[in-house]
Amino acid sequence: MTNSTQKVAQILIEALPYIQKFHGKTIVIKYGGNAMIDNALKESFARDVVLMKLVGMNPVIVHGGGPQISGTLARVGKTTEFIDGQRVTDSETMDVVEMVLGGLVNKEIVHLINSHGGKAVGLTGKDGQMIQARKLRSGKPDVDYGQVGEVASINPAVVETLEAQRFIPVIAPIGVSETGATYNINADAVAGALARTLKAEKLILMTNTPGVLDKQGKLLTSLTGEEVGALKADGTIVDGMIPKVDCALDAVQAGVKTSHIIDGRVDHALLLEVLTDKGVGTLLSL
């Protein structure tokens, strides 16, 4: 037996207990960042998702699409304005957001997964009234984000039906209000809400960073809620990492077993996180 053959065997043996542990479990994955742009990483992600499904896990994908939205808006001559990190979304912008997220991006992901032998189905939060939304308020009297929303509630019936039939749900983060208004919602927030509602085993947030870093730039491989509070207080966790960490902790506090912030720039990041001892990011737990 060659060294390379032995290495393959060792990798499979290392994965076995994780395959057994997560068989039949739901894993909600927020797909975004470079993993949605780089062609090799897109293929890697699709293969990872298909393999997870084939060994008995139930991956549920929630995707972003900010760069694709910005690119399409620029091509049609529509100026993009951001306030407090939120894309100000008037009715024309919302039409483009819905077309890009619910159409172009969503169907590309579905096609990628299906081309590798999966059975993916694309959805938005409007389908089956899955994501009930409400308007996101800025808290400032002179600031209106437009049709930017937040999750009011999740109806999991469509996702549960698809899972029961061995399909892989791929969800664009678009919700609808009680009055029928359409809202663009942060994909991390939608993934977290879905994980809580589905009582998922894991929530995985794919990012363009190795995970949560200390002040020296070293990866923190695991954190508790108490440790996160201290790192926020001393300025270690700042800016865009704060809402990601809060989303991950909210899920854990609501019953999701573990949350992970992982580096989507790493080839096969999902499999490395789910099926190996070391993982590729930060694990957050109670």
mmCIF file of C-alpha atoms in Angstrom:
data_model
loop_
_atom_site.group_PDB
_atom_site.id
_atom_site.type_symbol
_atom_site.label_atom_id
_atom_site.label_comp_id
_atom_site.label_asym_id
_atom_site.label_seq_id
_atom_site.Cartn_x
_atom_site.Cartn_y
_atom_site.Cartn_z
ATOM 1 C CA MET A 1 0.000 0.000 0.000
ATOM 2 C CA THR A 2 1.420 3.395 -0.984
ATOM 3 C CA ASN A 3 1.637 6.382 1.331
ATOM 4 C CA SER A 4 -0.986 8.218 -0.737
ATOM 5 C CA THR A 5 -3.389 5.278 -0.440
ATOM 6 C CA GLN A 6 -2.847 5.114 3.302
ATOM 7 C CA LYS A 7 -3.498 8.857 3.540
ATOM 8 C CA VAL A 8 -6.815 8.455 1.726
ATOM 9 C CA ALA A 9 -7.789 5.633 4.080
ATOM 10 C CA GLN A 10 -6.878 7.759 7.121
ATOM 11 C CA ILE A 11 -8.991 10.657 5.852
ATOM 12 C CA LEU A 12 -11.996 8.360 5.406
ATOM 13 C CA ILE A 13 -11.546 6.856 8.867
ATOM 14 C CA GLU A 14 -11.323 10.348 10.395
ATOM 15 C CA ALA A 15 -14.578 11.301 8.671
ATOM 16 C CA LEU A 16 -16.509 8.198 9.788
ATOM 17 C CA PRO A 17 -17.550 9.326 13.306
ATOM 18 C CA TYR A 18 -18.715 12.685 11.941
ATOM 19 C CA ILE A 19 -20.764 10.993 9.210
ATOM 20 C CA GLN A 20 -22.369 8.826 11.880
ATOM 21 C CA LYS A 21 -22.944 11.754 14.252
ATOM 22 C CA PHE A 22 -24.524 14.053 11.674
ATOM 23 C CA HIS A 23 -26.533 11.457 9.741
ATOM 24 C CA GLY A 24 -30.106 12.716 9.433
ATOM 25 C CA LYS A 25 -29.199 16.099 10.954
ATOM 26 C CA THR A 26 -29.951 19.478 9.404
ATOM 27 C CA ILE A 27 -26.998 21.779 8.738
ATOM 28 C CA VAL A 28 -27.828 25.338 7.672
ATOM 29 C CA ILE A 29 -25.128 26.963 5.561
ATOM 30 C CA LYS A 30 -24.871 30.642 4.715
ATOM 31 C CA TYR A 31 -23.078 30.712 1.366
ATOM 32 C CA GLY A 32 -21.323 33.952 0.475
ATOM 33 C CA GLY A 33 -18.068 35.790 -0.066
ATOM 34 C CA ASN A 34 -15.325 34.583 -2.412
ATOM 35 C CA ALA A 35 -16.842 31.098 -2.478
ATOM 36 C CA MET A 36 -19.655 32.576 -4.600
ATOM 37 C CA ILE A 37 -17.336 34.389 -7.025
ATOM 38 C CA ASP A 38 -14.284 32.193 -7.658
ATOM 39 C CA ASN A 39 -15.201 29.446 -10.165
ATOM 40 C CA ALA A 40 -13.037 26.767 -8.551
ATOM 41 C CA LEU A 41 -14.501 27.527 -5.116
ATOM 42 C CA LYS A 42 -18.038 27.439 -6.518
ATOM 43 C CA GLU A 43 -17.431 23.946 -7.878
ATOM 44 C CA SER A 44 -15.802 22.903 -4.593
ATOM 45 C CA PHE A 45 -18.800 24.152 -2.607
ATOM 46 C CA ALA A 46 -21.289 22.319 -4.827
ATOM 47 C CA ARG A 47 -19.399 19.027 -4.534
ATOM 48 C CA ASP A 48 -19.186 19.415 -0.743
ATOM 49 C CA VAL A 49 -22.945 19.955 -0.471
ATOM 50 C CA VAL A 50 -23.712 16.936 -2.661
ATOM 51 C CA LEU A 51 -21.396 14.704 -0.634
ATOM 52 C CA MET A 52 -22.962 15.873 2.627
ATOM 53 C CA LYS A 53 -26.389 14.938 1.285
ATOM 54 C CA LEU A 54 -25.227 11.555 -0.041
ATOM 55 C CA VAL A 55 -23.838 10.527 3.368
ATOM 56 C CA GLY A 56 -27.137 11.337 5.058
ATOM 57 C CA MET A 57 -26.905 14.952 6.197
ATOM 58 C CA ASN A 58 -29.537 17.561 5.324
ATOM 59 C CA PRO A 59 -27.800 20.730 4.095
ATOM 60 C CA VAL A 60 -29.970 23.836 3.743
ATOM 61 C CA ILE A 61 -28.343 26.671 1.801
ATOM 62 C CA VAL A 62 -29.024 30.384 2.291
ATOM 63 C CA HIS A 63 -27.065 32.606 -0.079
ATOM 64 C CA GLY A 64 -26.136 36.241 -0.407
ATOM 65 C CA GLY A 65 -25.321 38.117 -3.596
ATOM 66 C CA GLY A 66 -24.281 41.673 -2.779
ATOM 67 C CA PRO A 67 -21.555 41.983 -5.457
ATOM 68 C CA GLN A 68 -23.875 40.564 -8.117
ATOM 69 C CA ILE A 69 -26.611 43.028 -7.128
ATOM 70 C CA SER A 70 -24.188 45.960 -7.243
ATOM 71 C CA GLY A 71 -22.896 44.861 -10.642
ATOM 72 C CA THR A 72 -26.375 44.589 -12.136
ATOM 73 C CA LEU A 73 -27.446 47.950 -10.699
ATOM 74 C CA ALA A 74 -24.343 49.555 -12.225
ATOM 75 C CA ARG A 75 -25.098 48.026 -15.623
ATOM 76 C CA VAL A 76 -28.613 49.490 -15.633
ATOM 77 C CA GLY A 77 -27.333 52.883 -14.474
ATOM 78 C CA LYS A 78 -28.811 52.718 -10.986
ATOM 79 C CA THR A 79 -26.767 54.326 -8.212
ATOM 80 C CA THR A 80 -26.268 52.276 -5.051
ATOM 81 C CA GLU A 81 -26.412 54.057 -1.690
ATOM 82 C CA PHE A 82 -25.385 52.508 1.602
ATOM 83 C CA ILE A 83 -26.296 53.840 5.050
ATOM 84 C CA ASP A 84 -25.022 52.100 8.206
ATOM 85 C CA GLY A 85 -23.904 49.217 5.996
ATOM 86 C CA GLN A 86 -27.423 48.748 4.601
ATOM 87 C CA ARG A 87 -28.191 49.036 0.900
ATOM 88 C CA VAL A 88 -30.923 51.663 0.580
ATOM 89 C CA THR A 89 -33.563 49.795 -1.412
ATOM 90 C CA ASP A 90 -36.273 51.702 -3.255
ATOM 91 C CA SER A 91 -38.859 49.872 -5.368
ATOM 92 C CA GLU A 92 -36.691 49.854 -8.515
ATOM 93 C CA THR A 93 -33.700 48.541 -6.589
ATOM 94 C CA MET A 94 -35.902 45.892 -4.970
ATOM 95 C CA ASP A 95 -36.943 44.675 -8.422
ATOM 96 C CA VAL A 96 -33.268 44.224 -9.322
ATOM 97 C CA VAL A 97 -32.483 42.578 -5.971
ATOM 98 C CA GLU A 98 -35.304 40.082 -6.435
ATOM 99 C CA MET A 99 -34.283 39.356 -10.025
ATOM 100 C CA VAL A 100 -30.611 38.833 -9.108
ATOM 101 C CA LEU A 101 -31.011 36.925 -5.839
ATOM 102 C CA GLY A 102 -34.129 34.936 -6.675
ATOM 103 C CA GLY A 103 -33.211 34.403 -10.311
ATOM 104 C CA LEU A 104 -29.637 34.641 -11.525
ATOM 105 C CA VAL A 105 -27.728 33.777 -8.361
ATOM 106 C CA ASN A 106 -30.172 31.250 -6.953
ATOM 107 C CA LYS A 107 -30.488 29.292 -10.192
ATOM 108 C CA GLU A 108 -26.725 29.243 -10.738
ATOM 109 C CA ILE A 109 -26.258 27.612 -7.329
ATOM 110 C CA VAL A 110 -29.047 25.128 -8.036
ATOM 111 C CA HIS A 111 -27.460 24.245 -11.376
ATOM 112 C CA LEU A 112 -24.010 23.786 -9.824
ATOM 113 C CA ILE A 113 -25.319 21.400 -7.175
ATOM 114 C CA ASN A 114 -27.442 19.465 -9.664
ATOM 115 C CA SER A 115 -24.559 19.198 -12.135
ATOM 116 C CA HIS A 116 -22.625 17.273 -9.464
ATOM 117 C CA GLY A 117 -25.436 14.804 -8.850
ATOM 118 C CA GLY A 118 -27.484 16.622 -6.216
ATOM 119 C CA LYS A 119 -31.187 17.434 -6.231
ATOM 120 C CA ALA A 120 -31.374 21.123 -5.399
ATOM 121 C CA VAL A 121 -34.495 23.293 -5.482
ATOM 122 C CA GLY A 122 -34.316 27.087 -5.553
ATOM 123 C CA LEU A 123 -36.620 29.201 -3.387
ATOM 124 C CA THR A 124 -37.098 32.669 -2.044
ATOM 125 C CA GLY A 125 -38.728 33.433 1.270
ATOM 126 C CA LYS A 126 -41.942 34.202 -0.609
ATOM 127 C CA ASP A 127 -42.378 30.552 -1.560
ATOM 128 C CA GLY A 128 -44.751 28.836 0.843
ATOM 129 C CA GLN A 129 -44.746 32.056 2.896
ATOM 130 C CA MET A 130 -41.477 30.767 4.325
ATOM 131 C CA ILE A 131 -39.993 34.088 5.496
ATOM 132 C CA GLN A 132 -42.399 36.535 7.069
ATOM 133 C CA ALA A 133 -40.637 39.892 7.181
ATOM 134 C CA ARG A 134 -41.043 43.343 8.617
ATOM 135 C CA LYS A 135 -39.360 46.617 7.748
ATOM 136 C CA LEU A 136 -35.950 47.165 9.315
ATOM 137 C CA ARG A 137 -36.023 50.459 11.223
ATOM 138 C CA SER A 138 -32.862 52.523 11.489
ATOM 139 C CA GLY A 139 -33.763 54.017 14.841
ATOM 140 C CA LYS A 140 -33.048 57.462 13.367
ATOM 141 C CA PRO A 141 -35.922 59.745 12.380
ATOM 142 C CA ASP A 142 -34.210 60.967 9.200
ATOM 143 C CA VAL A 143 -32.933 57.586 7.927
ATOM 144 C CA ASP A 144 -35.058 55.145 5.921
ATOM 145 C CA TYR A 145 -33.478 52.023 4.409
ATOM 146 C CA GLY A 146 -36.444 51.468 2.120
ATOM 147 C CA GLN A 147 -37.336 47.838 1.426
ATOM 148 C CA VAL A 148 -34.733 46.367 3.745
ATOM 149 C CA GLY A 149 -36.299 43.959 6.192
ATOM 150 C CA GLU A 150 -35.706 41.659 9.105
ATOM 151 C CA VAL A 151 -37.132 38.241 9.856
ATOM 152 C CA ALA A 152 -40.420 38.319 11.740
ATOM 153 C CA SER A 153 -41.006 34.554 11.622
ATOM 154 C CA ILE A 154 -40.122 31.426 9.652
ATOM 155 C CA ASN A 155 -42.595 28.878 8.302
ATOM 156 C CA PRO A 156 -40.443 25.755 7.810
ATOM 157 C CA ALA A 157 -43.059 23.638 6.015
ATOM 158 C CA VAL A 158 -41.570 23.977 2.516
ATOM 159 C CA VAL A 159 -38.032 23.212 3.691
ATOM 160 C CA GLU A 160 -39.169 20.230 5.746
ATOM 161 C CA THR A 161 -41.134 18.862 2.789
ATOM 162 C CA LEU A 162 -38.103 19.171 0.499
ATOM 163 C CA GLU A 163 -35.826 17.532 3.057
ATOM 164 C CA ALA A 164 -38.228 14.613 3.434
ATOM 165 C CA GLN A 165 -38.041 14.062 -0.326
ATOM 166 C CA ARG A 166 -34.212 14.195 -0.330
ATOM 167 C CA PHE A 167 -33.987 17.600 -2.023
ATOM 168 C CA ILE A 168 -31.481 20.311 -1.099
ATOM 169 C CA PRO A 169 -33.192 23.687 -0.462
ATOM 170 C CA VAL A 170 -31.334 26.741 -1.821
ATOM 171 C CA ILE A 171 -32.895 29.905 -0.407
ATOM 172 C CA ALA A 172 -32.600 33.550 -1.446
ATOM 173 C CA PRO A 173 -33.047 35.925 1.535
ATOM 174 C CA ILE A 174 -36.164 37.727 0.344
ATOM 175 C CA GLY A 175 -39.167 37.946 2.641
ATOM 176 C CA VAL A 176 -42.726 39.213 2.475
ATOM 177 C CA SER A 177 -44.726 41.177 5.017
ATOM 178 C CA GLU A 178 -48.306 40.630 6.153
ATOM 179 C CA THR A 179 -49.356 43.375 3.724
ATOM 180 C CA GLY A 180 -47.514 41.772 0.798
ATOM 181 C CA ALA A 181 -44.501 44.105 0.748
ATOM 182 C CA THR A 182 -41.231 42.524 -0.421
ATOM 183 C CA TYR A 183 -38.065 42.941 1.647
ATOM 184 C CA ASN A 184 -34.381 42.213 1.117
ATOM 185 C CA ILE A 185 -32.965 40.636 4.296
ATOM 186 C CA ASN A 186 -29.414 40.030 5.455
ATOM 187 C CA ALA A 187 -28.495 36.447 4.504
ATOM 188 C CA ASP A 188 -26.710 35.749 7.811
ATOM 189 C CA ALA A 189 -29.877 36.722 9.688
ATOM 190 C CA VAL A 190 -32.044 34.478 7.504
ATOM 191 C CA ALA A 191 -29.663 31.545 7.945
ATOM 192 C CA GLY A 192 -29.664 32.037 11.706
ATOM 193 C CA ALA A 193 -33.450 32.232 11.877
ATOM 194 C CA LEU A 194 -33.805 29.097 9.740
ATOM 195 C CA ALA A 195 -31.299 27.209 11.888
ATOM 196 C CA ARG A 196 -33.220 28.120 15.037
ATOM 197 C CA THR A 197 -36.606 27.195 13.573
ATOM 198 C CA LEU A 198 -35.395 23.919 12.032
ATOM 199 C CA LYS A 199 -33.567 23.000 15.261
ATOM 200 C CA ALA A 200 -30.469 22.455 13.170
ATOM 201 C CA GLU A 201 -27.429 20.569 14.356
ATOM 202 C CA LYS A 202 -25.118 23.260 12.964
ATOM 203 C CA LEU A 203 -25.152 26.762 11.545
ATOM 204 C CA ILE A 204 -22.187 27.483 9.261
ATOM 205 C CA LEU A 205 -21.438 31.034 8.091
ATOM 206 C CA MET A 206 -18.988 31.163 5.174
ATOM 207 C CA THR A 207 -16.905 34.371 5.102
ATOM 208 C CA ASN A 208 -13.805 35.941 3.563
ATOM 209 C CA THR A 209 -11.859 35.643 6.800
ATOM 210 C CA PRO A 210 -10.250 32.658 8.567
ATOM 211 C CA GLY A 211 -12.778 33.079 11.398
ATOM 212 C CA VAL A 212 -12.663 35.176 14.564
ATOM 213 C CA LEU A 213 -9.143 36.522 15.082
ATOM 214 C CA ASP A 214 -7.395 37.818 18.186
ATOM 215 C CA LYS A 215 -5.591 41.166 18.231
ATOM 216 C CA GLN A 216 -2.439 39.550 16.841
ATOM 217 C CA GLY A 217 -4.391 38.148 13.895
ATOM 218 C CA LYS A 218 -4.309 34.576 15.201
ATOM 219 C CA LEU A 219 -7.357 32.383 14.637
ATOM 220 C CA LEU A 220 -9.481 31.655 17.701
ATOM 221 C CA THR A 221 -10.693 28.132 16.995
ATOM 222 C CA SER A 222 -13.419 28.026 19.643
ATOM 223 C CA LEU A 223 -15.333 30.581 21.694
ATOM 224 C CA THR A 224 -18.106 30.605 24.272
ATOM 225 C CA GLY A 225 -20.675 33.338 24.664
ATOM 226 C CA GLU A 226 -18.846 34.680 27.713
ATOM 227 C CA GLU A 227 -15.565 34.849 25.812
ATOM 228 C CA VAL A 228 -17.251 36.629 22.900
ATOM 229 C CA GLY A 229 -18.613 39.263 25.289
ATOM 230 C CA ALA A 230 -15.122 39.954 26.623
ATOM 231 C CA LEU A 231 -13.623 40.153 23.109
ATOM 232 C CA LYS A 232 -16.291 42.638 22.016
ATOM 233 C CA ALA A 233 -15.723 44.719 25.136
ATOM 234 C CA ASP A 234 -11.951 44.983 24.592
ATOM 235 C CA GLY A 235 -12.273 45.809 20.894
ATOM 236 C CA THR A 236 -10.998 42.495 19.501
ATOM 237 C CA ILE A 237 -14.285 41.684 17.742
ATOM 238 C CA VAL A 238 -15.313 44.764 15.763
ATOM 239 C CA ASP A 239 -17.117 46.020 12.658
ATOM 240 C CA GLY A 240 -18.627 43.406 10.341
ATOM 241 C CA MET A 241 -17.637 40.488 12.545
ATOM 242 C CA ILE A 242 -19.954 41.655 15.345
ATOM 243 C CA PRO A 243 -23.262 40.829 13.594
ATOM 244 C CA LYS A 244 -21.864 37.488 12.379
ATOM 245 C CA VAL A 245 -20.808 36.472 15.880
ATOM 246 C CA ASP A 246 -24.126 37.693 17.328
ATOM 247 C CA CYS A 247 -26.026 35.684 14.708
ATOM 248 C CA ALA A 248 -23.988 32.565 15.501
ATOM 249 C CA LEU A 249 -24.477 32.923 19.261
ATOM 250 C CA ASP A 250 -28.205 33.658 18.953
ATOM 251 C CA ALA A 251 -28.587 30.354 17.100
ATOM 252 C CA VAL A 252 -26.699 28.416 19.767
ATOM 253 C CA GLN A 253 -28.671 30.045 22.562
ATOM 254 C CA ALA A 254 -31.886 29.036 20.754
ATOM 255 C CA GLY A 255 -30.917 25.365 20.631
ATOM 256 C CA VAL A 256 -28.645 24.925 17.603
ATOM 257 C CA LYS A 257 -25.858 22.622 18.815
ATOM 258 C CA THR A 258 -22.918 24.595 17.382
ATOM 259 C CA SER A 259 -22.288 27.546 15.094
ATOM 260 C CA HIS A 260 -19.223 28.004 12.925
ATOM 261 C CA ILE A 261 -17.680 30.997 11.162
ATOM 262 C CA ILE A 262 -15.428 29.518 8.478
ATOM 263 C CA ASP A 263 -13.098 30.642 5.713
ATOM 264 C CA GLY A 264 -14.952 30.223 2.420
ATOM 265 C CA ARG A 265 -11.735 30.957 0.518
ATOM 266 C CA VAL A 266 -10.394 27.516 1.470
ATOM 267 C CA ASP A 267 -11.013 24.743 -1.039
ATOM 268 C CA HIS A 268 -13.602 22.268 0.323
ATOM 269 C CA ALA A 269 -14.066 24.394 3.447
ATOM 270 C CA LEU A 270 -17.411 22.767 4.235
ATOM 271 C CA LEU A 271 -16.072 19.218 4.284
ATOM 272 C CA LEU A 272 -13.036 20.270 6.293
ATOM 273 C CA GLU A 273 -15.295 21.875 8.896
ATOM 274 C CA VAL A 274 -17.891 19.108 9.107
ATOM 275 C CA LEU A 275 -15.845 15.937 8.587
ATOM 276 C CA THR A 276 -12.403 16.562 10.113
ATOM 277 C CA ASP A 277 -11.015 17.005 13.613
ATOM 278 C CA LYS A 278 -9.487 20.461 13.090
ATOM 279 C CA GLY A 279 -12.019 22.353 10.968
ATOM 280 C CA VAL A 280 -11.252 25.630 9.209
ATOM 281 C CA GLY A 281 -12.713 28.374 11.346
ATOM 282 C CA THR A 282 -14.157 29.374 14.710
ATOM 283 C CA LEU A 283 -16.637 27.179 16.569
ATOM 284 C CA LEU A 284 -19.085 29.047 18.817
ATOM 285 C CA SER A 285 -20.913 27.281 21.602
ATOM 286 C CA LEU A 286 -22.558 28.011 24.953
#
